[in-house]
mmCIF file of C-alpha atoms in Angstrom:
data_model
loop_
_atom_site.group_PDB
_atom_site.id
_atom_site.type_symbol
_atom_site.label_atom_id
_atom_site.label_comp_id
_atom_site.label_asym_id
_atom_site.label_seq_id
_atom_site.Cartn_x
_atom_site.Cartn_y
_atom_site.Cartn_z
ATOM 1 C CA MET A 1 124.176 213.751 205.660
ATOM 2 C CA LEU A 2 125.200 210.514 207.430
ATOM 3 C CA ILE A 3 126.571 207.605 205.376
ATOM 4 C CA ASP A 4 126.491 204.090 206.727
ATOM 5 C CA THR A 5 130.015 202.712 206.241
ATOM 6 C CA ARG A 6 129.500 199.367 207.931
ATOM 7 C CA GLY A 7 128.779 197.578 204.688
ATOM 8 C CA HIS A 8 131.786 199.188 203.091
ATOM 9 C CA ASP A 9 134.045 198.129 205.982
ATOM 10 C CA ALA A 10 132.728 194.570 205.817
ATOM 11 C CA ALA A 11 133.404 194.471 202.074
ATOM 12 C CA GLN A 12 136.946 195.661 202.708
ATOM 13 C CA ARG A 13 137.469 192.951 205.323
ATOM 14 C CA ARG A 14 136.158 190.294 202.974
ATOM 15 C CA GLY A 15 138.431 191.617 200.230
ATOM 16 C CA ARG A 16 141.454 191.419 202.513
ATOM 17 C CA GLN A 17 140.519 187.890 203.541
ATOM 18 C CA LEU A 18 140.124 186.791 199.936
ATOM 19 C CA ARG A 19 143.460 188.322 199.004
ATOM 20 C CA LEU A 20 145.106 186.539 201.920
ATOM 21 C CA VAL A 21 143.570 183.218 200.903
ATOM 22 C CA ALA A 22 144.663 183.765 197.315
ATOM 23 C CA LEU A 23 148.194 184.552 198.400
ATOM 24 C CA LEU A 24 148.310 181.454 200.587
ATOM 25 C CA ILE A 25 147.054 179.262 197.752
ATOM 26 C CA GLY A 26 149.565 180.805 195.397
ATOM 27 C CA ALA A 27 152.396 180.239 197.843
ATOM 28 C CA ALA A 28 151.378 176.611 198.339
ATOM 29 C CA VAL A 29 151.190 175.965 194.619
ATOM 30 C CA LEU A 30 154.437 177.723 193.874
ATOM 31 C CA GLY A 31 156.142 175.805 196.637
ATOM 32 C CA GLY A 32 155.454 172.573 194.769
ATOM 33 C CA CYS A 33 156.516 173.872 191.373
ATOM 34 C CA ALA A 34 159.213 172.126 189.374
ATOM 35 C CA SER A 35 162.602 173.795 189.220
ATOM 36 C CA PHE A 36 165.625 173.538 186.952
ATOM 37 C CA SER A 37 168.149 170.835 187.775
ATOM 38 C CA PRO A 38 171.802 171.826 188.193
ATOM 39 C CA ASP A 39 172.917 169.853 185.128
ATOM 40 C CA GLY A 40 169.880 170.395 182.906
ATOM 41 C CA GLY A 41 169.017 166.683 182.919
ATOM 42 C CA PHE A 42 172.452 165.791 181.546
ATOM 43 C CA GLY A 43 173.374 163.463 184.424
ATOM 44 C CA PRO A 44 171.593 160.281 183.196
ATOM 45 C CA VAL A 45 173.075 160.721 179.712
ATOM 46 C CA GLU A 46 176.559 161.196 181.126
ATOM 47 C CA LYS A 47 176.100 158.124 183.326
ATOM 48 C CA THR A 48 175.078 156.025 180.323
ATOM 49 C CA ALA A 49 178.222 157.047 178.418
ATOM 50 C CA LYS A 50 180.379 156.192 181.413
ATOM 51 C CA GLU A 51 178.786 152.811 182.089
ATOM 52 C CA ARG A 52 178.416 151.550 178.522
ATOM 53 C CA LEU A 53 181.389 153.178 176.808
ATOM 54 C CA GLY A 54 183.791 154.021 179.617
ATOM 55 C CA LYS A 55 184.174 157.493 178.105
ATOM 56 C CA ASP A 56 183.781 161.030 179.386
ATOM 57 C CA LEU A 57 180.957 163.207 178.133
ATOM 58 C CA ARG A 58 180.713 166.966 178.438
ATOM 59 C CA TRP A 59 178.034 169.473 177.559
ATOM 60 C CA ALA A 60 179.868 172.638 176.528
ATOM 61 C CA ARG A 61 177.573 175.407 177.749
ATOM 62 C CA SER A 62 180.157 178.091 178.472
ATOM 63 C CA GLU A 63 183.463 179.427 177.230
ATOM 64 C CA THR A 64 185.193 177.608 180.083
ATOM 65 C CA ASP A 65 183.698 174.303 178.941
ATOM 66 C CA LEU A 66 184.742 174.974 175.349
ATOM 67 C CA ASP A 67 188.310 175.758 176.404
ATOM 68 C CA ALA A 68 188.484 172.582 178.485
ATOM 69 C CA VAL A 69 187.189 170.466 175.591
ATOM 70 C CA SER A 70 189.620 172.084 173.156
ATOM 71 C CA GLN A 71 192.542 171.404 175.458
ATOM 72 C CA ARG A 72 191.554 167.761 175.935
ATOM 73 C CA VAL A 73 191.114 167.260 172.188
ATOM 74 C CA SER A 74 194.552 168.780 171.502
ATOM 75 C CA GLU A 75 196.110 166.381 174.006
ATOM 76 C CA LEU A 76 194.476 163.373 172.341
ATOM 77 C CA LEU A 77 195.520 164.514 168.850
ATOM 78 C CA ALA A 78 199.161 164.969 169.865
ATOM 79 C CA LYS A 79 199.934 161.310 169.042
ATOM 80 C CA PRO A 80 198.630 158.716 166.566
ATOM 81 C CA LEU A 81 194.965 158.089 167.259
ATOM 82 C CA THR A 82 193.710 154.834 168.681
ATOM 83 C CA VAL A 83 190.087 153.869 168.209
ATOM 84 C CA ASP A 84 189.289 154.631 171.855
ATOM 85 C CA GLN A 85 190.836 158.084 171.569
ATOM 86 C CA ALA A 86 188.857 158.753 168.400
ATOM 87 C CA VAL A 87 185.604 157.845 170.152
ATOM 88 C CA GLN A 88 186.510 160.063 173.109
ATOM 89 C CA ILE A 89 187.223 163.037 170.838
ATOM 90 C CA ALA A 90 183.917 162.567 169.023
ATOM 91 C CA LEU A 91 181.947 162.454 172.277
ATOM 92 C CA LEU A 92 183.577 165.665 173.468
ATOM 93 C CA ASN A 93 183.863 167.609 170.238
ATOM 94 C CA ASN A 94 181.156 166.540 167.784
ATOM 95 C CA ARG A 95 179.054 169.615 166.959
ATOM 96 C CA GLY A 96 175.953 167.639 166.093
ATOM 97 C CA LEU A 97 176.002 165.901 169.462
ATOM 98 C CA GLN A 98 176.399 169.209 171.264
ATOM 99 C CA ALA A 99 173.357 170.505 169.374
ATOM 100 C CA ILE A 100 171.361 167.455 170.474
ATOM 101 C CA PHE A 101 172.253 168.239 174.098
ATOM 102 C CA GLN A 102 170.421 171.541 173.728
ATOM 103 C CA GLU A 103 167.198 169.557 173.381
ATOM 104 C CA LEU A 104 167.618 168.535 177.007
ATOM 105 C CA GLY A 105 167.599 172.152 178.131
ATOM 106 C CA ILE A 106 164.584 173.009 175.982
ATOM 107 C CA THR A 107 162.569 170.044 177.235
ATOM 108 C CA GLU A 108 163.469 170.706 180.857
ATOM 109 C CA ALA A 109 162.301 174.292 180.445
ATOM 110 C CA GLU A 110 158.954 172.966 179.215
ATOM 111 C CA VAL A 111 158.748 170.659 182.243
ATOM 112 C CA VAL A 112 159.377 173.580 184.577
ATOM 113 C CA GLN A 113 156.858 175.706 182.696
ATOM 114 C CA ALA A 114 154.237 172.982 183.109
ATOM 115 C CA GLY A 115 154.707 173.195 186.888
ATOM 116 C CA ARG A 116 154.372 176.936 187.102
ATOM 117 C CA VAL A 117 151.099 178.722 187.726
ATOM 118 C CA ALA A 118 150.066 181.181 185.067
ATOM 119 C CA ASN A 119 150.257 184.824 186.031
ATOM 120 C CA PRO A 120 147.165 185.855 188.014
ATOM 121 C CA GLY A 121 144.751 188.379 186.624
ATOM 122 C CA PHE A 122 143.798 191.548 188.455
ATOM 123 C CA GLY A 123 140.543 193.365 187.926
ATOM 124 C CA PHE A 124 139.614 196.849 189.056
ATOM 125 C CA GLY A 125 136.239 198.546 188.830
ATOM 126 C CA ARG A 126 134.777 201.787 190.081
ATOM 127 C CA SER A 127 131.166 202.838 189.998
ATOM 128 C CA SER A 128 129.201 205.648 191.540
ATOM 129 C CA ARG A 129 125.553 206.446 192.119
ATOM 130 C CA GLY A 130 124.800 209.812 193.539
ATOM 131 C CA ASP A 131 127.019 210.368 196.521
ATOM 132 C CA GLU A 132 127.778 206.664 196.836
ATOM 133 C CA ARG A 133 130.903 205.200 195.267
ATOM 134 C CA GLU A 134 131.798 201.567 194.955
ATOM 135 C CA ILE A 135 135.238 200.224 194.172
ATOM 136 C CA GLU A 136 135.770 196.604 193.173
ATOM 137 C CA ARG A 137 139.073 194.802 193.019
ATOM 138 C CA GLY A 138 139.534 191.230 191.871
ATOM 139 C CA LEU A 139 142.379 188.748 191.749
ATOM 140 C CA HIS A 140 141.772 185.604 189.695
ATOM 141 C CA PHE A 141 143.672 182.476 188.692
ATOM 142 C CA ASN A 142 143.205 180.032 185.862
ATOM 143 C CA LEU A 143 141.432 177.283 187.813
ATOM 144 C CA ALA A 144 141.387 174.901 184.867
ATOM 145 C CA ARG A 145 145.168 175.171 184.619
ATOM 146 C CA LEU A 146 145.483 174.519 188.352
ATOM 147 C CA LEU A 147 143.294 171.426 188.155
ATOM 148 C CA VAL A 148 145.159 169.775 185.281
ATOM 149 C CA MET A 149 148.630 170.926 186.332
ATOM 150 C CA PRO A 150 149.578 167.648 188.117
ATOM 151 C CA LEU A 151 148.609 165.644 185.039
ATOM 152 C CA VAL A 152 150.506 167.980 182.710
ATOM 153 C CA GLN A 153 153.551 167.803 184.974
ATOM 154 C CA ARG A 154 153.581 164.013 184.849
ATOM 155 C CA MET A 155 153.244 164.002 181.074
ATOM 156 C CA GLU A 156 156.052 166.517 180.620
ATOM 157 C CA ALA A 157 158.279 164.649 183.090
ATOM 158 C CA ARG A 158 157.764 161.434 181.131
ATOM 159 C CA ARG A 159 158.513 163.207 177.877
ATOM 160 C CA PHE A 160 161.695 164.566 179.440
ATOM 161 C CA GLN A 161 162.767 161.017 180.292
ATOM 162 C CA GLU A 162 162.082 159.982 176.704
ATOM 163 C CA VAL A 163 164.245 162.841 175.441
ATOM 164 C CA GLN A 164 167.026 161.764 177.792
ATOM 165 C CA GLY A 165 166.749 158.254 176.360
ATOM 166 C CA ARG A 166 166.937 159.538 172.774
ATOM 167 C CA VAL A 167 169.971 161.658 173.583
ATOM 168 C CA ALA A 168 171.665 158.662 175.220
ATOM 169 C CA VAL A 169 170.963 156.590 172.095
ATOM 170 C CA SER A 170 172.490 159.382 169.988
ATOM 171 C CA VAL A 171 175.628 159.237 172.136
ATOM 172 C CA LEU A 172 175.963 155.468 171.667
ATOM 173 C CA SER A 173 175.236 155.752 167.934
ATOM 174 C CA LEU A 174 177.947 158.380 167.534
ATOM 175 C CA ALA A 175 180.425 156.104 169.309
ATOM 176 C CA VAL A 176 179.555 153.195 166.977
ATOM 177 C CA ASP A 177 179.747 155.390 163.860
ATOM 178 C CA THR A 178 183.113 156.774 164.959
ATOM 179 C CA ARG A 179 184.550 153.289 165.489
ATOM 180 C CA LYS A 180 183.395 152.247 162.019
ATOM 181 C CA ALA A 181 184.749 155.412 160.416
ATOM 182 C CA TYR A 182 188.078 154.981 162.224
ATOM 183 C CA PHE A 183 188.666 151.443 160.937
ATOM 184 C CA ASN A 184 187.416 152.380 157.457
ATOM 185 C CA ALA A 185 189.874 155.286 157.313
ATOM 186 C CA LEU A 186 192.727 153.118 158.554
ATOM 187 C CA ALA A 187 191.880 150.350 156.071
ATOM 188 C CA ALA A 188 191.665 152.912 153.262
ATOM 189 C CA GLU A 189 195.175 154.175 154.061
ATOM 190 C CA GLU A 190 196.547 150.633 154.016
ATOM 191 C CA THR A 191 194.818 150.050 150.679
ATOM 192 C CA VAL A 192 196.506 153.129 149.232
ATOM 193 C CA ARG A 193 199.920 151.925 150.416
ATOM 194 C CA TYR A 194 199.298 148.507 148.878
ATOM 195 C CA MET A 195 198.110 149.963 145.570
ATOM 196 C CA ARG A 196 201.210 152.180 145.423
ATOM 197 C CA GLN A 197 203.348 149.051 145.662
ATOM 198 C CA VAL A 198 201.286 147.403 142.917
ATOM 199 C CA LYS A 199 201.709 150.468 140.705
ATOM 200 C CA GLN A 200 205.461 150.500 141.298
ATOM 201 C CA ALA A 201 205.633 146.848 140.279
ATOM 202 C CA ALA A 202 203.472 147.526 137.220
ATOM 203 C CA ASP A 203 205.675 150.488 136.285
ATOM 204 C CA ALA A 204 208.797 148.379 136.483
ATOM 205 C CA SER A 205 207.127 145.580 134.505
ATOM 206 C CA SER A 206 205.980 148.020 131.809
ATOM 207 C CA GLU A 207 209.466 149.490 131.463
ATOM 208 C CA LEU A 208 210.994 146.024 131.244
ATOM 209 C CA ALA A 209 208.508 145.060 128.526
ATOM 210 C CA ARG A 210 209.430 148.169 126.539
ATOM 211 C CA ARG A 211 213.121 147.333 126.659
ATOM 212 C CA MET A 212 212.515 143.675 125.885
ATOM 213 C CA GLU A 213 210.538 144.698 122.797
ATOM 214 C CA LEU A 214 213.375 146.938 121.652
ATOM 215 C CA VAL A 215 215.843 144.031 121.669
ATOM 216 C CA GLY A 216 213.312 141.692 120.077
ATOM 217 C CA ASN A 217 212.546 139.437 123.061
ATOM 218 C CA PHE A 218 208.921 140.669 123.438
ATOM 219 C CA ASN A 219 206.349 141.072 120.720
ATOM 220 C CA LYS A 220 203.793 143.879 120.642
ATOM 221 C CA LEU A 221 201.060 141.748 122.231
ATOM 222 C CA GLN A 222 203.208 140.940 125.265
ATOM 223 C CA ARG A 223 204.137 144.594 125.709
ATOM 224 C CA ALA A 224 200.475 145.624 125.365
ATOM 225 C CA ARG A 225 199.545 143.239 128.181
ATOM 226 C CA GLU A 226 202.112 144.820 130.474
ATOM 227 C CA GLN A 227 200.922 148.301 129.552
ATOM 228 C CA SER A 228 197.326 147.252 130.285
ATOM 229 C CA PHE A 229 198.413 145.957 133.700
ATOM 230 C CA TYR A 230 200.151 149.274 134.380
ATOM 231 C CA ALA A 231 197.081 151.315 133.344
ATOM 232 C CA ASP A 232 194.813 149.169 135.514
ATOM 233 C CA ALA A 233 197.141 149.583 138.516
ATOM 234 C CA THR A 234 197.205 153.347 137.995
ATOM 235 C CA LEU A 235 193.392 153.489 137.835
ATOM 236 C CA LYS A 236 192.976 151.418 141.009
ATOM 237 C CA LEU A 237 195.490 153.576 142.842
ATOM 238 C CA GLY A 238 193.452 156.663 141.963
ATOM 239 C CA GLN A 239 190.263 154.979 143.159
ATOM 240 C CA ALA A 240 191.958 153.941 146.404
ATOM 241 C CA GLN A 241 193.187 157.493 146.994
ATOM 242 C CA GLN A 242 189.685 158.851 146.429
ATOM 243 C CA ALA A 243 188.221 156.311 148.863
ATOM 244 C CA GLN A 244 190.934 157.187 151.391
ATOM 245 C CA ARG A 245 190.088 160.905 151.216
ATOM 246 C CA SER A 246 186.380 160.171 151.567
ATOM 247 C CA ALA A 247 186.899 157.856 154.566
ATOM 248 C CA ARG A 248 189.215 160.315 156.300
ATOM 249 C CA GLU A 249 186.775 163.174 155.695
ATOM 250 C CA ARG A 250 183.946 161.209 157.288
ATOM 251 C CA LEU A 251 186.095 160.493 160.331
ATOM 252 C CA THR A 252 187.063 164.170 160.483
ATOM 253 C CA ARG A 253 183.415 165.244 160.517
ATOM 254 C CA LEU A 254 182.557 162.794 163.283
ATOM 255 C CA LEU A 255 185.512 163.961 165.365
ATOM 256 C CA GLY A 256 184.432 167.583 164.923
ATOM 257 C CA VAL A 257 187.982 168.777 164.241
ATOM 258 C CA TRP A 258 188.911 171.587 161.878
ATOM 259 C CA GLY A 259 191.896 173.652 160.721
ATOM 260 C CA SER A 260 195.254 172.188 161.661
ATOM 261 C CA GLN A 261 193.508 169.524 163.735
ATOM 262 C CA THR A 262 192.456 167.755 160.533
ATOM 263 C CA GLN A 263 196.087 166.695 160.048
ATOM 264 C CA PHE A 264 195.735 164.083 162.782
ATOM 265 C CA GLU A 265 197.869 160.979 162.444
ATOM 266 C CA LEU A 266 196.592 157.426 162.257
ATOM 267 C CA PRO A 267 198.608 154.288 163.098
ATOM 268 C CA ALA A 268 200.714 152.715 160.391
ATOM 269 C CA ARG A 269 198.577 149.594 160.132
ATOM 270 C CA LEU A 270 195.400 147.940 161.298
ATOM 271 C CA PRO A 271 195.553 146.097 164.621
ATOM 272 C CA ASP A 272 196.085 142.355 164.512
ATOM 273 C CA LEU A 273 193.067 140.095 164.544
ATOM 274 C CA PRO A 274 192.472 138.074 167.715
ATOM 275 C CA ASP A 275 193.860 134.557 167.779
ATOM 276 C CA ALA A 276 190.363 133.117 168.168
ATOM 277 C CA PRO A 277 186.849 134.548 167.860
ATOM 278 C CA VAL A 278 185.252 135.687 171.107
ATOM 279 C CA GLU A 279 182.579 133.332 172.352
ATOM 280 C CA LEU A 280 179.354 135.159 173.232
ATOM 281 C CA PRO A 281 176.649 132.522 173.631
ATOM 282 C CA ASP A 282 174.203 134.845 175.421
ATOM 283 C CA ILE A 283 174.705 137.869 173.192
ATOM 284 C CA GLU A 284 171.027 138.109 172.162
ATOM 285 C CA GLN A 285 169.784 137.883 175.740
ATOM 286 C CA ALA A 286 172.324 140.472 176.881
ATOM 287 C CA ALA A 287 171.372 142.839 174.072
ATOM 288 C CA LEU A 288 167.678 142.640 174.933
ATOM 289 C CA ALA A 289 168.347 143.084 178.655
ATOM 290 C CA GLN A 290 170.545 146.143 178.143
ATOM 291 C CA ARG A 291 168.359 148.029 175.677
ATOM 292 C CA LEU A 292 167.955 151.649 176.626
ATOM 293 C CA ASP A 293 164.242 151.620 175.818
#
């Protein structure tokens, strides 16, 4: 029995042509796909920290990065902290900020995913009728995904820029919070030293009142006043010590230090005030012009 194979050969040729066209389309689409950046989108955030704060910023994504950050932090903690050093430590070592950086990587992965074609589907069918057999093979793509992919890519790219802006704002906010916590901790330590002096004076005054009463130069009311002053000084010293511990703990959390690093040393006193207030007549205009959003 003779079987006409011309139709079968033509079907095979058409199948090969369709597969070739599909492969070419796939190669063209994949060639324009988004890819991961070397720094995970961290560059603009790092640039913002450098331009606006003059500080280094590092995303610790490996053991090498962690070791480098730890070494730098140890160097900065080796001497009494200045406010600039405190801000630098926080930007390098704050755990919350490092967690926020991970959002950059997640969002960039979504941008790259939006630019990738979904896996093609492959269909295979086999049918027979008598002595004739027919084999069908099919390769299909999600055409709807291909059509909207440019739009989705633009939306995801814009969202990625928004995330970079939010991360940059978080960096600046951490720097501001660290500066405030630094001066609050330093002021709290000075308050404790002052209240210790007040308590010492109240202690001496109370002892003098006791002796004066014994020799008859003070009555009970005068001694009671001195004792009240001593009790009030003792209470305020305890409150100052509690505030000092709270302020130092907040600064410690912002710096991200732990263990022996928490024994960092602060200067002996607050810096002197400037001789005259700084004149900033265009401060509102500058603030609006330099907004990150």
